[in-house]
CSV table of C-alpha atoms and ligand atoms in Angstrom, one decimal:
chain,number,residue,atom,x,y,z
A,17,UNK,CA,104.0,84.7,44.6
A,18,UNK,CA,104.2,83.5,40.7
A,19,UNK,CA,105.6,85.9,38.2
A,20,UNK,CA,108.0,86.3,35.6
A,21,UNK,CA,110.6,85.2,37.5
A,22,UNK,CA,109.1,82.7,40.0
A,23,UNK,CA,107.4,79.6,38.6
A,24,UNK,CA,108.4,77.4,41.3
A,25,UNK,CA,107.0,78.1,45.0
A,26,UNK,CA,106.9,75.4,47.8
A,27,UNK,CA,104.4,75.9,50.3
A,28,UNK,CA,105.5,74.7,53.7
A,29,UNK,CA,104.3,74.6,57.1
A,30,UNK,CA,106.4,76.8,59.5
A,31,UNK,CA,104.9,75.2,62.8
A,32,UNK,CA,103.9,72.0,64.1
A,33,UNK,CA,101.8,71.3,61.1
A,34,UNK,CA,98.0,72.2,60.3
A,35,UNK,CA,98.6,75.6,59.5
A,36,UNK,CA,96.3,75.5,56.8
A,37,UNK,CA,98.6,75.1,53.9
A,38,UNK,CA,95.5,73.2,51.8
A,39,UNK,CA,93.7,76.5,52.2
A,40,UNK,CA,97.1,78.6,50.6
A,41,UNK,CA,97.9,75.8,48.3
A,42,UNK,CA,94.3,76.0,46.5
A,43,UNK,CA,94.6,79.8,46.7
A,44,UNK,CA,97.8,79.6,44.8
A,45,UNK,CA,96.4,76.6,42.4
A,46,UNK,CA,94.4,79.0,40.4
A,47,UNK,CA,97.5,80.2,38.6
A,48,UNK,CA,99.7,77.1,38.7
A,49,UNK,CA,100.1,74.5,35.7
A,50,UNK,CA,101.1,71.7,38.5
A,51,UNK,CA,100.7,70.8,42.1
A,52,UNK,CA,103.3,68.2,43.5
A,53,UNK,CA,102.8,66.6,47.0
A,54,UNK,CA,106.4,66.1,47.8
A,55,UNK,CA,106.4,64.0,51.2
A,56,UNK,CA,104.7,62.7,54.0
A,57,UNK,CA,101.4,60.7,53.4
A,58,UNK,CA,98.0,59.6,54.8
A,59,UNK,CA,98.8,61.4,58.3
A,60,UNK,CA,98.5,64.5,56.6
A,61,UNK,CA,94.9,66.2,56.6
A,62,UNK,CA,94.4,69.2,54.1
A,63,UNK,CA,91.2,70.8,54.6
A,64,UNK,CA,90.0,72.6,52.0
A,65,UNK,CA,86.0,74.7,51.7
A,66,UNK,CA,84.7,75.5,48.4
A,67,UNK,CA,81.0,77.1,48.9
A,68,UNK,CA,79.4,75.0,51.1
A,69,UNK,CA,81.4,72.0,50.7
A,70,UNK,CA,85.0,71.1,52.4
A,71,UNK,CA,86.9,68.4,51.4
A,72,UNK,CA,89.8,66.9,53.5
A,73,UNK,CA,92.2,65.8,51.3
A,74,UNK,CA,95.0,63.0,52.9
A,75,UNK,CA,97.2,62.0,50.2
A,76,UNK,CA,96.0,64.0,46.8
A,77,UNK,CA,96.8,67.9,46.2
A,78,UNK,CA,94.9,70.0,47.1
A,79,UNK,CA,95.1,71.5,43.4
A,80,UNK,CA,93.1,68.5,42.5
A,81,UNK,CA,90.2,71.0,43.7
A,82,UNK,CA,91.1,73.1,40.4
A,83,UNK,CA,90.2,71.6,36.7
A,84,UNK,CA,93.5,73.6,35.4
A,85,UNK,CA,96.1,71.6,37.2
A,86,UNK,CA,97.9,68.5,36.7
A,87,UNK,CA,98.5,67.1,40.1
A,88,UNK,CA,102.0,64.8,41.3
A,89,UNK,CA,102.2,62.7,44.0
A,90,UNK,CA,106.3,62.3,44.3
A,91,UNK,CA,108.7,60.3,44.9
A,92,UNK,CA,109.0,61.6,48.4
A,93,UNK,CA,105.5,60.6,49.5
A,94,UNK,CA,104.7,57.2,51.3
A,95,UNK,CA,101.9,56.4,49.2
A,96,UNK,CA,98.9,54.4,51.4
A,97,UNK,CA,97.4,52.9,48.3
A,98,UNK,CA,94.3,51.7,49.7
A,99,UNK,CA,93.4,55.2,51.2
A,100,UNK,CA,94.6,56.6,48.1
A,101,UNK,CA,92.0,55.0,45.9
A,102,UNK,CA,89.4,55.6,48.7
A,103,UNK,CA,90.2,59.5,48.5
A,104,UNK,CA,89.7,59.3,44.5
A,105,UNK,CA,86.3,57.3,44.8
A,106,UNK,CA,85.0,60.2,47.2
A,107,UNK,CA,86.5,62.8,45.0
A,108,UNK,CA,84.8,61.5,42.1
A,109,UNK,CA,81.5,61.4,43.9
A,110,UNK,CA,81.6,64.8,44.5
A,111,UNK,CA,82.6,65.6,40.9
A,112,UNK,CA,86.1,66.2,41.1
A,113,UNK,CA,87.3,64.7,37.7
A,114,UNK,CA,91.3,63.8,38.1
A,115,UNK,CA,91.5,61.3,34.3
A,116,UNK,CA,95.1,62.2,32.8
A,117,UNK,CA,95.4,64.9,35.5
A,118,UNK,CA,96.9,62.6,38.6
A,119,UNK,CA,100.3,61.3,38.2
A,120,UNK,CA,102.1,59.1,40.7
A,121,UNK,CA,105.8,58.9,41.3
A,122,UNK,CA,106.8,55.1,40.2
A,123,UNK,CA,110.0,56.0,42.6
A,124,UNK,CA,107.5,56.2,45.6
A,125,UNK,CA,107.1,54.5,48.8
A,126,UNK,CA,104.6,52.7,49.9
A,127,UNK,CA,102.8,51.9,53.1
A,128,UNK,CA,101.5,48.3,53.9
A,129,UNK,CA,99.4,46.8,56.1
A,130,UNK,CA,102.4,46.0,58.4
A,131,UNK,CA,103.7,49.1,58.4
A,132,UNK,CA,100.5,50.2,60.2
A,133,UNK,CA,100.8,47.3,62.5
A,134,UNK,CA,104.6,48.1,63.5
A,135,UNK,CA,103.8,51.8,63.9
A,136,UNK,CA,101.0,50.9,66.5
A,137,UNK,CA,103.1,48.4,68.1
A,138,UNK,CA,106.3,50.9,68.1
A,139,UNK,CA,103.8,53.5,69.6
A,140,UNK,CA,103.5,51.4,73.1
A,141,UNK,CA,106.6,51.7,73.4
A,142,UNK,CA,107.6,55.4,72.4
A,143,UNK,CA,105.4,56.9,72.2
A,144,UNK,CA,105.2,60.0,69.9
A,145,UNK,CA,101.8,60.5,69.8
A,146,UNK,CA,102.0,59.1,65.5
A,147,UNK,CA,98.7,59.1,63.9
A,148,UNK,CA,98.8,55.5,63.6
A,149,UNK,CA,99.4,55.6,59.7
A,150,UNK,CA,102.3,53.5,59.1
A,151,UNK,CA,104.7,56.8,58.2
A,152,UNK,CA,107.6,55.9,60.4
A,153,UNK,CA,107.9,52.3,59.1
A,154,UNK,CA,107.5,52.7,55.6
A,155,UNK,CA,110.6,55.7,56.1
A,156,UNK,CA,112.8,53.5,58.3
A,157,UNK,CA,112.4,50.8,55.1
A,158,UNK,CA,112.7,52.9,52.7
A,159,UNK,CA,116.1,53.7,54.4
A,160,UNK,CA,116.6,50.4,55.2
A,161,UNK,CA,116.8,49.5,51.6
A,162,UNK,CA,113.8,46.9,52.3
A,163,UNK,CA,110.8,49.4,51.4
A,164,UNK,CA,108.3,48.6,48.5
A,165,UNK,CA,107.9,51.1,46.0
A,166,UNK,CA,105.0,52.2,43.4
A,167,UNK,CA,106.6,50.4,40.6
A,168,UNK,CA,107.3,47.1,42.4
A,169,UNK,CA,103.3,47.3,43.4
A,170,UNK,CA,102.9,47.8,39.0
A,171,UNK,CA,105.2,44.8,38.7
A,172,UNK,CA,102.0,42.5,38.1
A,173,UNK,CA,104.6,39.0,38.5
A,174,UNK,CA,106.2,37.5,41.5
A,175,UNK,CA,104.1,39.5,44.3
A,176,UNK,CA,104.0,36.5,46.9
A,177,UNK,CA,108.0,36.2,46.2
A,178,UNK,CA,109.0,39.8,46.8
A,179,UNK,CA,106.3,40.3,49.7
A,180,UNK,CA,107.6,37.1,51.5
A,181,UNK,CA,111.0,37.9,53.3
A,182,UNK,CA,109.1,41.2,53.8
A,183,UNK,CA,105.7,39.9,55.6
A,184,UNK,CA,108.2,38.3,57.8
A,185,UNK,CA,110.5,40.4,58.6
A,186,UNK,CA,107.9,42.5,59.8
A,187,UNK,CA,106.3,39.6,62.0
A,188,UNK,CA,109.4,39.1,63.6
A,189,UNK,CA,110.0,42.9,64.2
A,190,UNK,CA,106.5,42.9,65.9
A,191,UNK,CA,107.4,39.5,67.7
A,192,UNK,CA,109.9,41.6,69.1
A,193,UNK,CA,107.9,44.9,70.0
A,194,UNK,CA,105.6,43.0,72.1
A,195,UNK,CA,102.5,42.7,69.5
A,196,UNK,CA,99.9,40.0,69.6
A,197,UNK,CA,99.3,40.9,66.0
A,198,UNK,CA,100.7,39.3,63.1
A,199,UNK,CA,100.6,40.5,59.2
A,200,UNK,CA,99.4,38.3,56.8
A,201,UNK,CA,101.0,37.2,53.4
A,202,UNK,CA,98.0,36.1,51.7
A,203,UNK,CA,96.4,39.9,52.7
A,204,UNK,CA,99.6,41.4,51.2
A,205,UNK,CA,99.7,39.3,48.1
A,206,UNK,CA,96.0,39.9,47.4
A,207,UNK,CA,96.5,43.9,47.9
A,208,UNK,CA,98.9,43.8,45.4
A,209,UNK,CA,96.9,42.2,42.5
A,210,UNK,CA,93.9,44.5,43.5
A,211,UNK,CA,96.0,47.8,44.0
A,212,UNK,CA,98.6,47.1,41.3
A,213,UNK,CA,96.4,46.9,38.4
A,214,UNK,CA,94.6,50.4,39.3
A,215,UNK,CA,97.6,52.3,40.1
A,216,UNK,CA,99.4,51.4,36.9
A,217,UNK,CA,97.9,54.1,34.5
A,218,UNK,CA,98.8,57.0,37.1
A,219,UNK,CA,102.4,55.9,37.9
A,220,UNK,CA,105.3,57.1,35.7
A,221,UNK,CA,108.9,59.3,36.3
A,222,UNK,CA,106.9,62.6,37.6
A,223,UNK,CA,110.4,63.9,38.1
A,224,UNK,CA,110.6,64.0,34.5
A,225,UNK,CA,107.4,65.8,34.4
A,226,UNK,CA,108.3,68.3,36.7
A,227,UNK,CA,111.4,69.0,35.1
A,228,UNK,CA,109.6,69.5,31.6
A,229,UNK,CA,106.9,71.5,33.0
A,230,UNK,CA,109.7,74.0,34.5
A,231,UNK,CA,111.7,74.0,31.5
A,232,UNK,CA,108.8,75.2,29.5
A,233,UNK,CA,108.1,77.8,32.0
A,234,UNK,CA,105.0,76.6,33.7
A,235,UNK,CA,104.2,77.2,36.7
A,236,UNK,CA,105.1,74.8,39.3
A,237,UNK,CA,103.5,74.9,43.4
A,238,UNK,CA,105.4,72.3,45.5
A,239,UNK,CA,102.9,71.4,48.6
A,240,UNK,CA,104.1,70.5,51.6
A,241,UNK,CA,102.8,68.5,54.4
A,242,UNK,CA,103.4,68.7,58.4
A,243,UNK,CA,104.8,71.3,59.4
A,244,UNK,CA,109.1,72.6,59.8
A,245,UNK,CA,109.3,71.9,63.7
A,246,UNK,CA,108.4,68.5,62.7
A,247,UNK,CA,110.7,67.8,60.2
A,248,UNK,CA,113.2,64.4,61.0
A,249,UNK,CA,116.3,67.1,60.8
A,250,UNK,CA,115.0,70.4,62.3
A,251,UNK,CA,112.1,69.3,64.6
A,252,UNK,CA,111.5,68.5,68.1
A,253,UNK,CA,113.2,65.0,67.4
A,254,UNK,CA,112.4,62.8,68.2
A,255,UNK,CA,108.6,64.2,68.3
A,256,UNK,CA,109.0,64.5,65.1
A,257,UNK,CA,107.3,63.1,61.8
A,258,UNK,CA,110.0,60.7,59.6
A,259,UNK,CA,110.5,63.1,56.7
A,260,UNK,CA,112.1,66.0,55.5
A,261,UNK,CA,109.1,68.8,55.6
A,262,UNK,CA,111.3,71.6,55.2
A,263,UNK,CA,111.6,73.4,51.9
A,264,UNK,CA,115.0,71.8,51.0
A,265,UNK,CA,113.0,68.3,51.0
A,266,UNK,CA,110.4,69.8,48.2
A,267,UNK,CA,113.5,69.4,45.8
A,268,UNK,CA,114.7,65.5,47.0
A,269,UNK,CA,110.8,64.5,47.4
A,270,UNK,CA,110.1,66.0,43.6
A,271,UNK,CA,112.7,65.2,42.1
A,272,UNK,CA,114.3,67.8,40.9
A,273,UNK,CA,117.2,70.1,41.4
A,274,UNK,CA,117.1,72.5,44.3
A,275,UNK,CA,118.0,75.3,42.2
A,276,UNK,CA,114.8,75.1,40.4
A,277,UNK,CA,113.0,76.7,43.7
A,278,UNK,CA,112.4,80.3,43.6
A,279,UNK,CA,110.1,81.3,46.1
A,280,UNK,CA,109.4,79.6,49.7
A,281,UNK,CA,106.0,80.7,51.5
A,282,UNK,CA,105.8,79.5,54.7
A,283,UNK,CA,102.0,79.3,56.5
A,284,UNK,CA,101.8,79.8,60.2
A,285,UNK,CA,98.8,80.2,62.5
A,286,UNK,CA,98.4,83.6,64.3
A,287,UNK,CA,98.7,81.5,67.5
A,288,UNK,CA,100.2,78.1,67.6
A,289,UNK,CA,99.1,74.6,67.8
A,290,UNK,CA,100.9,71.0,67.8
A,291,UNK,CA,99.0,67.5,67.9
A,292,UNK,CA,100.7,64.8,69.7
A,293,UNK,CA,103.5,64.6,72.3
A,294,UNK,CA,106.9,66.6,72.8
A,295,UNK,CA,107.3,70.3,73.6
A,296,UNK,CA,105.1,73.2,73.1
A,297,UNK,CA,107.0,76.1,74.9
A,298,UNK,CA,104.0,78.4,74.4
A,299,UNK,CA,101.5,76.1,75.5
A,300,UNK,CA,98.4,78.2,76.5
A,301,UNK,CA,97.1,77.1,80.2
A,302,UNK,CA,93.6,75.5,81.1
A,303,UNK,CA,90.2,77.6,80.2
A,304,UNK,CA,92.4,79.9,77.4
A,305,UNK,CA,93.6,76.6,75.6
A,306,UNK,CA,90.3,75.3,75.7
A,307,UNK,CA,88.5,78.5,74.4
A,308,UNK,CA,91.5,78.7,71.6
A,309,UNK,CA,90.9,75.0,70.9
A,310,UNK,CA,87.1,75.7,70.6
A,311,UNK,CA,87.3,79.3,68.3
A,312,UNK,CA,89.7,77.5,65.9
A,313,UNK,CA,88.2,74.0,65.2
A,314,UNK,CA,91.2,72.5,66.8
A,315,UNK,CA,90.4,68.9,66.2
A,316,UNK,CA,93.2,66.9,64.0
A,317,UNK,CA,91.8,66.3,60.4
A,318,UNK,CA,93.5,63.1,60.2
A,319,UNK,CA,92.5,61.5,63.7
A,320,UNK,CA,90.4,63.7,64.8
A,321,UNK,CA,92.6,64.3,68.0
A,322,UNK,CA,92.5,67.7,70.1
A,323,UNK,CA,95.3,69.8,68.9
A,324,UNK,CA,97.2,71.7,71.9
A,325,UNK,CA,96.7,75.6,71.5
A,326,UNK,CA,99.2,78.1,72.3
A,327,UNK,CA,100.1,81.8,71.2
A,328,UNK,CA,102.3,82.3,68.3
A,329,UNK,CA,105.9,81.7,69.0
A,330,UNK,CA,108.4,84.2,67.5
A,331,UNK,CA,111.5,81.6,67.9
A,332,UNK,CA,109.7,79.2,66.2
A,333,UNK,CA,109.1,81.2,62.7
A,334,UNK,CA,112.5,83.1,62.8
A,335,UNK,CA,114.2,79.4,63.1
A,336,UNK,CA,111.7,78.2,60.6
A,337,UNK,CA,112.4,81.1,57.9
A,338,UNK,CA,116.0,79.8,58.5
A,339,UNK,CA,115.9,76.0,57.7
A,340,UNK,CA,113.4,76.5,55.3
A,341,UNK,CA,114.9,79.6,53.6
A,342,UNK,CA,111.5,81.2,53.1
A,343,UNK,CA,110.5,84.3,51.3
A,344,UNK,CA,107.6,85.2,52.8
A,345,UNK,CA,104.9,84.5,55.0
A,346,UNK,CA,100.7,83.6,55.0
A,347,UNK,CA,99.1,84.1,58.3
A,348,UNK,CA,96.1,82.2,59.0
A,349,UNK,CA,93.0,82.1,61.5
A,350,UNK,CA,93.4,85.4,62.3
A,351,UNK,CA,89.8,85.7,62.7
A,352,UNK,CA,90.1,82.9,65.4
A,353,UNK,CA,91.5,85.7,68.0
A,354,UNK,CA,88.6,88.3,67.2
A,355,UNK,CA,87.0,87.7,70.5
A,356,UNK,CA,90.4,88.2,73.1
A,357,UNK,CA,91.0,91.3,75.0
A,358,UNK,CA,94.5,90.8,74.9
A,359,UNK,CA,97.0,88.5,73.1
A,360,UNK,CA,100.5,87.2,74.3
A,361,UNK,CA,103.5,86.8,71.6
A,362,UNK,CA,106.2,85.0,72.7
A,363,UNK,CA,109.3,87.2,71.4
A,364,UNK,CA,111.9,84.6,72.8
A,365,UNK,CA,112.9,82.6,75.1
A,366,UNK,CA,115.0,82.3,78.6
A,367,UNK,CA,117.0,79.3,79.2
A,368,UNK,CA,118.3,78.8,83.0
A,369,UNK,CA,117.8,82.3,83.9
A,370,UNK,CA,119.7,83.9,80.0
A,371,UNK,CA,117.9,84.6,76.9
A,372,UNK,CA,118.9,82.4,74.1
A,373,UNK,CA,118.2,83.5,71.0
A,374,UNK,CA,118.1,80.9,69.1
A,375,UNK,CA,115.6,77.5,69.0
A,376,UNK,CA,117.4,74.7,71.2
A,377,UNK,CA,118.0,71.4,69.5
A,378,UNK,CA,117.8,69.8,73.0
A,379,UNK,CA,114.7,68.5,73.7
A,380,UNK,CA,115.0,68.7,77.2
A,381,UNK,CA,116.5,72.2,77.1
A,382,UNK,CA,113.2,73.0,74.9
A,383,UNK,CA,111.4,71.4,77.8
A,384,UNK,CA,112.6,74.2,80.4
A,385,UNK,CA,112.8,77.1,78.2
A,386,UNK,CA,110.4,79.9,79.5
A,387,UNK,CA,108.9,82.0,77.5
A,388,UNK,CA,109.3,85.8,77.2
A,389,UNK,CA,105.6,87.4,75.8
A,390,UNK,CA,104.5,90.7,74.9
A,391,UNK,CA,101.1,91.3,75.4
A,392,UNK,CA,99.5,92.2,72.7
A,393,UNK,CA,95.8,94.5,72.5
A,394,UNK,CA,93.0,92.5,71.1
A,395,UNK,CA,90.8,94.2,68.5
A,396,UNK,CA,87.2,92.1,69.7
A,397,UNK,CA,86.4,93.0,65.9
A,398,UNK,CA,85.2,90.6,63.2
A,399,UNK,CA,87.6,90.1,60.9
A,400,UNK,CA,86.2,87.5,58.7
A,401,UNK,CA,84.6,90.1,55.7
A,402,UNK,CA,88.4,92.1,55.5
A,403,UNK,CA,89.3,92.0,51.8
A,404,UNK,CA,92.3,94.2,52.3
A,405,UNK,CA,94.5,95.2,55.2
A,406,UNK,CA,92.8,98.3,55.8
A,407,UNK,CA,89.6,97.1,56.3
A,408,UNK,CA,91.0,95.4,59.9
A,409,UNK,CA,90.6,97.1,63.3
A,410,UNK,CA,94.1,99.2,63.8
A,411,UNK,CA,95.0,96.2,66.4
A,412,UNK,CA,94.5,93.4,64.0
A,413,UNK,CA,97.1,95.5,61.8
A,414,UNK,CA,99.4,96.6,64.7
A,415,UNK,CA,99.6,92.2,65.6
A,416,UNK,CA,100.2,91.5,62.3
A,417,UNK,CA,102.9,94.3,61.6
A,418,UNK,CA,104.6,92.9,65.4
A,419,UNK,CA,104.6,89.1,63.7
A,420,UNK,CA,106.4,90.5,60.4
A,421,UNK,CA,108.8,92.3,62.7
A,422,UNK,CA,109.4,89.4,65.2
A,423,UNK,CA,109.6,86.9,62.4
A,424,UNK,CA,111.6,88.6,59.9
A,425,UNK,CA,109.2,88.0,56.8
A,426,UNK,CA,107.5,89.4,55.0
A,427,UNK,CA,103.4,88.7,55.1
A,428,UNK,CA,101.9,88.3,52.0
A,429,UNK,CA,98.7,86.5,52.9
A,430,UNK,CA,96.6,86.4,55.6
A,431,UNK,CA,94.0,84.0,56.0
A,432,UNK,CA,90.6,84.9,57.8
A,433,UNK,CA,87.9,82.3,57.3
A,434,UNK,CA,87.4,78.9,56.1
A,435,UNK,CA,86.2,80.0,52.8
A,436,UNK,CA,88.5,80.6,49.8
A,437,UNK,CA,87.5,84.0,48.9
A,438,UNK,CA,88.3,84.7,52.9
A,439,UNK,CA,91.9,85.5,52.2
A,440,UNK,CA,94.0,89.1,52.3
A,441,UNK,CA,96.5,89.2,49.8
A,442,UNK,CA,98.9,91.6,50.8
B,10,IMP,P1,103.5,60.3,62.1
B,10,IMP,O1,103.8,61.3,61.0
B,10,IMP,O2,102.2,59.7,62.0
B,10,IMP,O3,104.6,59.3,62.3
B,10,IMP,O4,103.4,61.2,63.5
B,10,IMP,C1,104.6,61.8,64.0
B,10,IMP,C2,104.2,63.2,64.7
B,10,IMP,O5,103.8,64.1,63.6
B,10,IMP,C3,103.0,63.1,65.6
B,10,IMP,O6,103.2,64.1,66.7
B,10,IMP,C4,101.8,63.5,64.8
B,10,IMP,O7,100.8,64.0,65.5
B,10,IMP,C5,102.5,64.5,63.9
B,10,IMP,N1,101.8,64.7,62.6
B,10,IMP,C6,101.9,63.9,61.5
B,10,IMP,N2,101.1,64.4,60.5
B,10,IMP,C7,100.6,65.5,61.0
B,10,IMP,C8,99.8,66.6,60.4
B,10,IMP,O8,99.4,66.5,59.2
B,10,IMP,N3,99.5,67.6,61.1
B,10,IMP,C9,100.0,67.8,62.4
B,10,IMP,N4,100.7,66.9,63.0
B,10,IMP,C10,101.1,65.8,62.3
């Protein structure tokens, strides 16, 4: 994807989430200058394998994993502090050395203790199926002009006095939802001496840095979390995550100008999973969800939930090369079908007895929408030792021709394996 001409790519998810961007990010690491996390936080899980070792990475690029990179958290991220820290402590016991390589947006978010407490609380009643991490109240007061950022944590003065009003607003809020639980200030206050002291050295204007790395012409991989159907805008609102994972969020969540993006690769699955409530429209039904869920590891990396298996859904990836104006595609656990005799793609959808071509905003439209599926041969082949297209079965090349048609993209990846060195590039 980087050339002469494109030296800044965003990486986004073009399904629910946990397409295995952390796999395509690290790929595409080895030849960038800079890795920016540009929203989202600790409910993301990137799993990355290097030899015999994987690392799950929450809140850190995944280009941390390369010694080349200088990694950004930006301003876009709600920044977990105290998982943060955790994630560098195990990085650095498995030798992963990130001194005056990890930068962290002072413009960021952050997510408290309360946060947590109100998204559990708000979860009762709403229930969205959230991981529990605190993402939706940290957004809603960020929005609310109330939120904390990175450089009021840095302040070092006056914790107890700008935590205050916040600590109980928050009590009052969860007064309100129902919750036995209270925050505490003192628990606040005392996070904030610990935390502050160790996160001033990474924090700093990364915007700035990103704009100076791009003007002198390095190269610059954007890495997106979740996945486009649950973006706040162009989800399955409101099942729906509380930022902006679409490409046109990598510019707002980086900080710089969205003409500086020049290529958009969006990663989708070769079926389709979701974790957590609201529609699925190609849902797979009883033993062939299980044995999908089984073949692909479908188990959250985050909360270690079951993730709800389907085939791959055409509508889906046509709307998501729209919102997210991609320019080309990675397909991933490919391998994961090697076994099936036969394999459904869902080409589009009928709504009260039409086809509609186009991905409802209506949730409850979305709910009733049947799907239309081709059947597709299976090619019961390993595919997992392919280091080029032609060394797939004929049937693993006719699917993935059908998905390029259907979606409209163009494949340039395809992921087949865990491993790093298990990737096509096309
Ligand atoms: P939240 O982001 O924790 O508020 O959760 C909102 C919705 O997004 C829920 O359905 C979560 O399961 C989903 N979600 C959040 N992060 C991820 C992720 O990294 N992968 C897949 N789904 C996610």
């Amino acid at each position: 994807m980087f050339d002469g001409r494109h030296n800044c790519i965003v990486v986004v998810g073009a399904q629910w989430g946990d397409e295995g961007k952390g796999k395509l990010v690290d790929v595409l690491a080895e030849q960038a200058d800079m890795v920016v996390r540009y929203q989202g936080g600790a409910n993301a899980g990137h799993t990355v394998v290097v030899g015999d070792r994987q690392f799950v990475l929450h809140q850190i690029p995944s280009g941390i994993l390369h010694g080349g990179a200088r990694c950004v958290v930006g301003n876009g991220v709600v920044l977990d502090p105290e998982t943060f820290f955790a994630e560098l402590a195990e990085l650095a016991t498995q030798g992963i050395e990130i001194s005056g390589r990890l930068f962290v947006s002072d413009r960021a978010h952050v997510v408290l203790p309360y946060h947590k407490l109100l998204d559990q609380a708000s979860e009762k009643q709403q229930q969205i199926g959230t991981t529990g991490r605190g993402i939706g109240p940290a957004y809603e007061d960020k929005i609310g002009r109330r939120g904390v950022r990175v450089t009021d944590l840095c302040r070092g003065t006056g914790a107890r006095e700008f935590l205050e009003p916040r600590v109980e607003r928050a009590n009052a809020m969860l007064k309100l939802l129902g919750s036995p639980q209270a925050a505490s200030l003192d628990e606040h206050v005392e996070l904030f001496g610990r935390l502050g002291d160790k996160l001033r050295p990474l924090a700093t204007d990364t915007g700035l840095l990103v704009h100076q790395a791009l003007k002198s012409s390095q190269r610059v991989l954007m890495e997106g979390a979740q996945g486009a159907l649950l973006d706040v805008d162009h989800g399955t609102y409101p099942f729906v995550t509380s930022s902006n994972t679409t490409a046109g969020g990598a510019a707002v969540g980086a900080g710089v100008g969205p003409t500086a993006i020049n290529g958009v690769l969006g990663v989708v699955k070769a079926y389709t999973t979701r974790v957590g409530n609201g529609p699925l429209p190609t849902e797979a039904q009883g033993d062939l969800q299980k044995q999908l869920r089984d073949l692909g590891g479908e188990f959250g990396a985050t909360t270690g939930r079951p993730r709800r298996c389907g085939w791959f859904d055409a509508t889906v990836v046509r709307y998501s090369a729209r919102v997210n104006g991609l320019t080309g595609l990675a397909v991933t656990k490919l391998d994961v079908l090697d076994t099936f005799a036969e394999i459904p793609v869902c080409t589009g959808y009928r709504l009260d007895g039409r086809e509609c071509a186009e991905f409802p905003s209506d949730i409850e439209a979305l709910d009733r929408v049947e799907p239309i599926y081709e059947v597709m041969a299976g090619w019961q082949k390993g595919t997992g030792s392919a280091t080029k297209l032609s060394d797939l079965a004929p049937a693993a090349r006719k699917y993935l021709d059908r998905l390029e048609e259907l979606s409209g993209e163009p494949i340039k990846y395809v992921s087949v394996g865990t491993r790093r060195d298990q990737i096509i590039e096309v």
